[in-house]
CSV table of C-alpha atoms in Angstrom, one decimal:
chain,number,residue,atom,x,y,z
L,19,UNK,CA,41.2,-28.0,35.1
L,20,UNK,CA,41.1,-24.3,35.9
L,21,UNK,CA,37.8,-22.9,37.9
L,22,UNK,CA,37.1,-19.4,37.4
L,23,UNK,CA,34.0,-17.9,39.3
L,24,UNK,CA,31.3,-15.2,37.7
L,25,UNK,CA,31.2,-12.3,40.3
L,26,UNK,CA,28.7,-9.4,38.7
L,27,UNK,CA,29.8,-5.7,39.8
L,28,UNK,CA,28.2,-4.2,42.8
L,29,UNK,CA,27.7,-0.3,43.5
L,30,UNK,CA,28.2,-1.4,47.2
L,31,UNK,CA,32.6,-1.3,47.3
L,32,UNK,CA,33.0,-2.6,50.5
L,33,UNK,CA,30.7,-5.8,50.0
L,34,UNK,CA,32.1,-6.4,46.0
L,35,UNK,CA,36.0,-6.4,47.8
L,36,UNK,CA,34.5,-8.9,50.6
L,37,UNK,CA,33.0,-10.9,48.1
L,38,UNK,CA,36.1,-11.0,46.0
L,39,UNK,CA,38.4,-11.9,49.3
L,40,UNK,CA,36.2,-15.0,49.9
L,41,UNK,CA,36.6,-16.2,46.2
L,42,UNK,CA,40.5,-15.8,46.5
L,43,UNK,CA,40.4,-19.1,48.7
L,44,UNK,CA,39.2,-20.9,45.8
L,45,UNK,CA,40.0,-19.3,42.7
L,46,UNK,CA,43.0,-17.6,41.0
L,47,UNK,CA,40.6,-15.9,38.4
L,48,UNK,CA,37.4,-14.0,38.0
L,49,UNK,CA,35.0,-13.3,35.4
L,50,UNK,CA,33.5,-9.8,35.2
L,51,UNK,CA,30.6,-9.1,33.2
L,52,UNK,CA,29.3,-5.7,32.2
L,53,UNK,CA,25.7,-4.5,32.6
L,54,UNK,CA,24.2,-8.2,32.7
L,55,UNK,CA,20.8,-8.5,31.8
L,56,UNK,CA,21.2,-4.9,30.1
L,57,UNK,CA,21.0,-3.3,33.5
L,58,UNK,CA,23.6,-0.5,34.3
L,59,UNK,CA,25.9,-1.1,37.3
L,60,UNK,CA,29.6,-0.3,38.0
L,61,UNK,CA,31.9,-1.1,35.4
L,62,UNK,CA,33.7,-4.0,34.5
L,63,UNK,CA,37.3,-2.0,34.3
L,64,UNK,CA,36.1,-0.5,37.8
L,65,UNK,CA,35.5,-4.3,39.1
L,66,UNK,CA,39.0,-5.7,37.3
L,67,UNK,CA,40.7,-3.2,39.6
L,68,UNK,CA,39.4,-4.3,42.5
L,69,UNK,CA,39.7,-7.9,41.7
L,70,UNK,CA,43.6,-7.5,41.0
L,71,UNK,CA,43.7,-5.6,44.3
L,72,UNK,CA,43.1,-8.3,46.2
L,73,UNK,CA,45.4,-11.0,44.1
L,74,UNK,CA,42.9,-12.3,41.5
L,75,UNK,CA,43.1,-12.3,37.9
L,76,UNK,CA,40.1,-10.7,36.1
L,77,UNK,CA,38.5,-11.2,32.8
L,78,UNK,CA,36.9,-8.1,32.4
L,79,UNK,CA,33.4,-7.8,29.7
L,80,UNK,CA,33.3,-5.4,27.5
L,81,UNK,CA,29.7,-4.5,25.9
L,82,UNK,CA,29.8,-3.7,22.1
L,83,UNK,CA,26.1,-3.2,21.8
L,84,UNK,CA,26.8,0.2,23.9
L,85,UNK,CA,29.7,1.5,22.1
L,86,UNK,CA,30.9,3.1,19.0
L,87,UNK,CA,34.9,2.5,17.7
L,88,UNK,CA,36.3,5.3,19.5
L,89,UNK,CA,34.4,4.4,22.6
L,90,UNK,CA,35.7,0.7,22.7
L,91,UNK,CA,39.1,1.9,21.5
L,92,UNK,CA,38.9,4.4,24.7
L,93,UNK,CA,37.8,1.4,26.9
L,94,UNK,CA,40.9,-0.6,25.9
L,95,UNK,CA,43.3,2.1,26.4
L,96,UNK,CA,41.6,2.0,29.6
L,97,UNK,CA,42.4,-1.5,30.1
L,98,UNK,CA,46.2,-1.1,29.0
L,99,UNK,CA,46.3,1.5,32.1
L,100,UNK,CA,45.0,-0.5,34.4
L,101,UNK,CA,47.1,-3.6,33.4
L,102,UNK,CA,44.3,-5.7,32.4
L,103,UNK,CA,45.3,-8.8,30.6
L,104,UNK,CA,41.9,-10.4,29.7
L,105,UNK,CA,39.0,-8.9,28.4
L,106,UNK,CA,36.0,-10.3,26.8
L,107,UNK,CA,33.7,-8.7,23.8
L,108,UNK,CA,30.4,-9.2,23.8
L,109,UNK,CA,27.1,-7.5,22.0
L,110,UNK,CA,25.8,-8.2,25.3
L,111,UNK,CA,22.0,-8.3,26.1
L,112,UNK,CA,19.5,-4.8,24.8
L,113,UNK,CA,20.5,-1.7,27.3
L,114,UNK,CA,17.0,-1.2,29.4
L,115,UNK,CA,17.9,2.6,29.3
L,116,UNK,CA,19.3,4.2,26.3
L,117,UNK,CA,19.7,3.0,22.5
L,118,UNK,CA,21.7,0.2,21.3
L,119,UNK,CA,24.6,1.7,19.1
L,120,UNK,CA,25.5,-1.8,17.6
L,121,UNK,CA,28.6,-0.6,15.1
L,122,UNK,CA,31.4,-2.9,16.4
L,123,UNK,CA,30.6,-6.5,14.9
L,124,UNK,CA,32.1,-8.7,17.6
L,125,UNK,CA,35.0,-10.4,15.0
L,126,UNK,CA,36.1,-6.5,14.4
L,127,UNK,CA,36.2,-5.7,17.8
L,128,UNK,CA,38.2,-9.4,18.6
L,129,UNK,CA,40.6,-8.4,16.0
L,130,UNK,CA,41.3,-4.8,17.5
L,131,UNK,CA,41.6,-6.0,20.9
L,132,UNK,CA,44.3,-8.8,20.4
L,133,UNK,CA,46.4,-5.8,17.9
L,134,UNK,CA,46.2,-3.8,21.3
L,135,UNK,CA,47.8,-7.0,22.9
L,136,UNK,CA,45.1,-8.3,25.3
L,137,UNK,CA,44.2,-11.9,25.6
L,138,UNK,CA,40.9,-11.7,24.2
L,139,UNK,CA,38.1,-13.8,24.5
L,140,UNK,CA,34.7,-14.1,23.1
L,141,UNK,CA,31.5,-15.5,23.9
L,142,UNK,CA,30.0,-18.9,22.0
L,143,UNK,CA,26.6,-20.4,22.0
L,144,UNK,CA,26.1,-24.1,22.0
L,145,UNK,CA,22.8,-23.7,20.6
L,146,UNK,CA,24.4,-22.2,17.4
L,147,UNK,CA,27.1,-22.9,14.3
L,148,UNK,CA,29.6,-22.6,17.2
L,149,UNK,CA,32.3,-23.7,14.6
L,150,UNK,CA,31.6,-20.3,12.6
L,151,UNK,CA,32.1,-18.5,16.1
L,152,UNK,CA,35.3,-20.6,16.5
L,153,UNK,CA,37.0,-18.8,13.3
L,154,UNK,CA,36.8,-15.4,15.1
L,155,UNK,CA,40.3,-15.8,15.5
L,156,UNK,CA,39.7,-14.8,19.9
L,157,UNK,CA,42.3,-16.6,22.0
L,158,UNK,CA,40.2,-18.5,24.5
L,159,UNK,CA,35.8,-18.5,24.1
L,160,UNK,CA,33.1,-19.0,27.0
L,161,UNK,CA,30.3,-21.4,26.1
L,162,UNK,CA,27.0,-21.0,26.7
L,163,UNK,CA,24.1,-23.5,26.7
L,164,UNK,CA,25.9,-26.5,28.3
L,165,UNK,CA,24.2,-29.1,29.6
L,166,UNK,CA,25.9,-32.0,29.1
L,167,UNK,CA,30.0,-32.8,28.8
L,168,UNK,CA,30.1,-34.7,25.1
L,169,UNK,CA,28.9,-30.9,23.4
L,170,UNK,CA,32.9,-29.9,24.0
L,171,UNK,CA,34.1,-33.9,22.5
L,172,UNK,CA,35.3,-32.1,19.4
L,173,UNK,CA,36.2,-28.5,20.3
L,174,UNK,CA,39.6,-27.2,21.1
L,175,UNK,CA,41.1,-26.8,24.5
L,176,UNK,CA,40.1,-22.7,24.0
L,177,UNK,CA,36.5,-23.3,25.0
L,178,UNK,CA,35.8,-22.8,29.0
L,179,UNK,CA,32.0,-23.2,29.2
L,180,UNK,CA,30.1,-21.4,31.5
L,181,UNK,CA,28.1,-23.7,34.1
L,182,UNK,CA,25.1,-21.7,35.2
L,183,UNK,CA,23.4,-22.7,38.6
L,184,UNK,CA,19.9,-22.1,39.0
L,185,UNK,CA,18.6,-21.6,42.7
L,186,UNK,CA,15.4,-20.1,44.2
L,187,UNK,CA,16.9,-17.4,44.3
L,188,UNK,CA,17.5,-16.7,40.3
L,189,UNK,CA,15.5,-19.0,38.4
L,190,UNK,CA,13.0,-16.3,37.4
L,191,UNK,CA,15.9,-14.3,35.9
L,192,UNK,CA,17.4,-17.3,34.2
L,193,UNK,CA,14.0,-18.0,32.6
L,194,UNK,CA,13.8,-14.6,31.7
L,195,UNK,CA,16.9,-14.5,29.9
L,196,UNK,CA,16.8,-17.9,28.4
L,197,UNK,CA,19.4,-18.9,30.1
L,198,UNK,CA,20.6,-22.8,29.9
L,199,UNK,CA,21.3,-23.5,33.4
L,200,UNK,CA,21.7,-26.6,36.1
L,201,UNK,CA,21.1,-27.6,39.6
L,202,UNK,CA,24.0,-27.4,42.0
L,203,UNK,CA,24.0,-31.4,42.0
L,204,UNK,CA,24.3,-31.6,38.5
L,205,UNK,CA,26.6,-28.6,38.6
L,206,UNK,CA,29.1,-30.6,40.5
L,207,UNK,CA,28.3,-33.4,37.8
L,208,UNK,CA,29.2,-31.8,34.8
L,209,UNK,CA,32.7,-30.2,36.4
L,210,UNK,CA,34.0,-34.0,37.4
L,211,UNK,CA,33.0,-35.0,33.5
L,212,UNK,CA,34.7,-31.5,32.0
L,213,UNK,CA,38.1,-32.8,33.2
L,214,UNK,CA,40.1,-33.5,30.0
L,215,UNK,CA,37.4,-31.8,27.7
L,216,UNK,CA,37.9,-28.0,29.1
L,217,UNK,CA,40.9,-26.1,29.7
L,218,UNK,CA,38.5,-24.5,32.4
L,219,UNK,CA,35.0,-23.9,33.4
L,220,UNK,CA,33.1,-20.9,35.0
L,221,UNK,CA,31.3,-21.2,37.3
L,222,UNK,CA,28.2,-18.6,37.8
L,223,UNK,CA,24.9,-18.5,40.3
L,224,UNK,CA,23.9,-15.0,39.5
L,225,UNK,CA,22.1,-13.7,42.5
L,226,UNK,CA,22.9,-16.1,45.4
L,227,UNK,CA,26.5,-14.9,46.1
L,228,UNK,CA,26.7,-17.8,49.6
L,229,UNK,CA,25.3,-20.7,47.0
L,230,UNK,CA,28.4,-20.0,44.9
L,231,UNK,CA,30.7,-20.2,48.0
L,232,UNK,CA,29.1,-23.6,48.1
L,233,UNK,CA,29.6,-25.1,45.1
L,234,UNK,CA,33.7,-23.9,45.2
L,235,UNK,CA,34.2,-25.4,48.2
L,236,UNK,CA,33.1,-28.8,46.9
L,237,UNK,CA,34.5,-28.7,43.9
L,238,UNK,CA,37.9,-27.9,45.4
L,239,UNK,CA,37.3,-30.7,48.1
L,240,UNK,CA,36.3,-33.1,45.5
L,241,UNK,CA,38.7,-36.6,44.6
């Protein structure tokens, strides 16, 4: 089963590259979001680069919520030049500067993407008809909401679900954003139980960068 770690963009270059060097001991790929939480940072296409830099594979987020056609169409010619191979659409969470265009419906901007030749994957919620979000027609989806490993028994091998990790040093932002997440024990848990069910997980501990060092290194050292 394929790992792939959550590394949110940093403004700081010489500490994202760093960060990205120690995850190429463990992983081959890297998921990029854009803006989490609504907050503007560097962006995702900005990070991807970086990431293939150093030898890893990105799947770069794209924000729909921000954008008009011409915009996302202008982000994925982007993309093309920068030899990105993944990307992800997403409404994303409400911008906490600036209006939310909201034009691109996220099956439109699924069906674009893949015309342009990307492998394109969108997001899926647990805690939703997920089987209407499977019939976007996206090549792979990230899951959101798991807790436990029978909610993938009976969805295809396109579904890597996001394991979130909640430590001291996030829980306030998980709770804020409603986020489903686990303890680093349980984390480890729900990885051993994936295998078979999940093409992949992600594995994500937003704000505690050493904690997801951690958990890579025993999942990579486990039987």
């Amino acid at each position: 089963m394929e790992i792939i770690a959550e590394l949110a963009p940093t403004l700081n270059k010489d500490l994202f590259l760093k960060r990205l060097e120690a995850l190429r001991r463990y992983v081959e790929k890297v998921d990029i979001p854009e803006a989490p939480g609504g907050r503007p940072s560097a962006h995702s296409l900005a990070a991807g680069v970086l990431a293939k830099q150093v030898g890893l594979e990105p799947l770069v987020h794209i924000r729909l919520l921000d954008v008009n056609m011409t915009a996302f169409k202008s982000l994925l010619g982007g993309a093309r030049l920068l030899d990105i191979e993944y990307v992800v659409v997403l409404q994303g969470d409400p911008p906490a500067e600036g209006r939310p265009v909201g034009e691109i419906a996220t099956e439109e901007a699924v069906l674009v993407a893949k015309k342009m030749g990307f492998k394109t994957g969108a997001l899926l919620s647990l805690r939703r008809d997920y089987k209407q979000r499977l019939k976007v027609g996206a090549d792979f989806y990230l899951a959101l909401h798991l807790r436990e490993a029978w909610q993938l028994a009976d969805l295809p091998q396109v579904v890597y679900p996001y394991i979130l990790v909640k430590t001291e040093k996030n829980f306030d932002l998980l709770e804020r954003l409603g986020q489903t997440a686990v303890s680093t024990r349980e984390a480890l848990e729900l990885v051993r139980k994936l295998e078979g069910l999940a093409p992949g997980v992600v594995l994500s501990v937003p704000r505690d960068f050493q904690t997801l060092l951690g958990l890579l290194q025993e999942v990579k050292i486990r039987p």
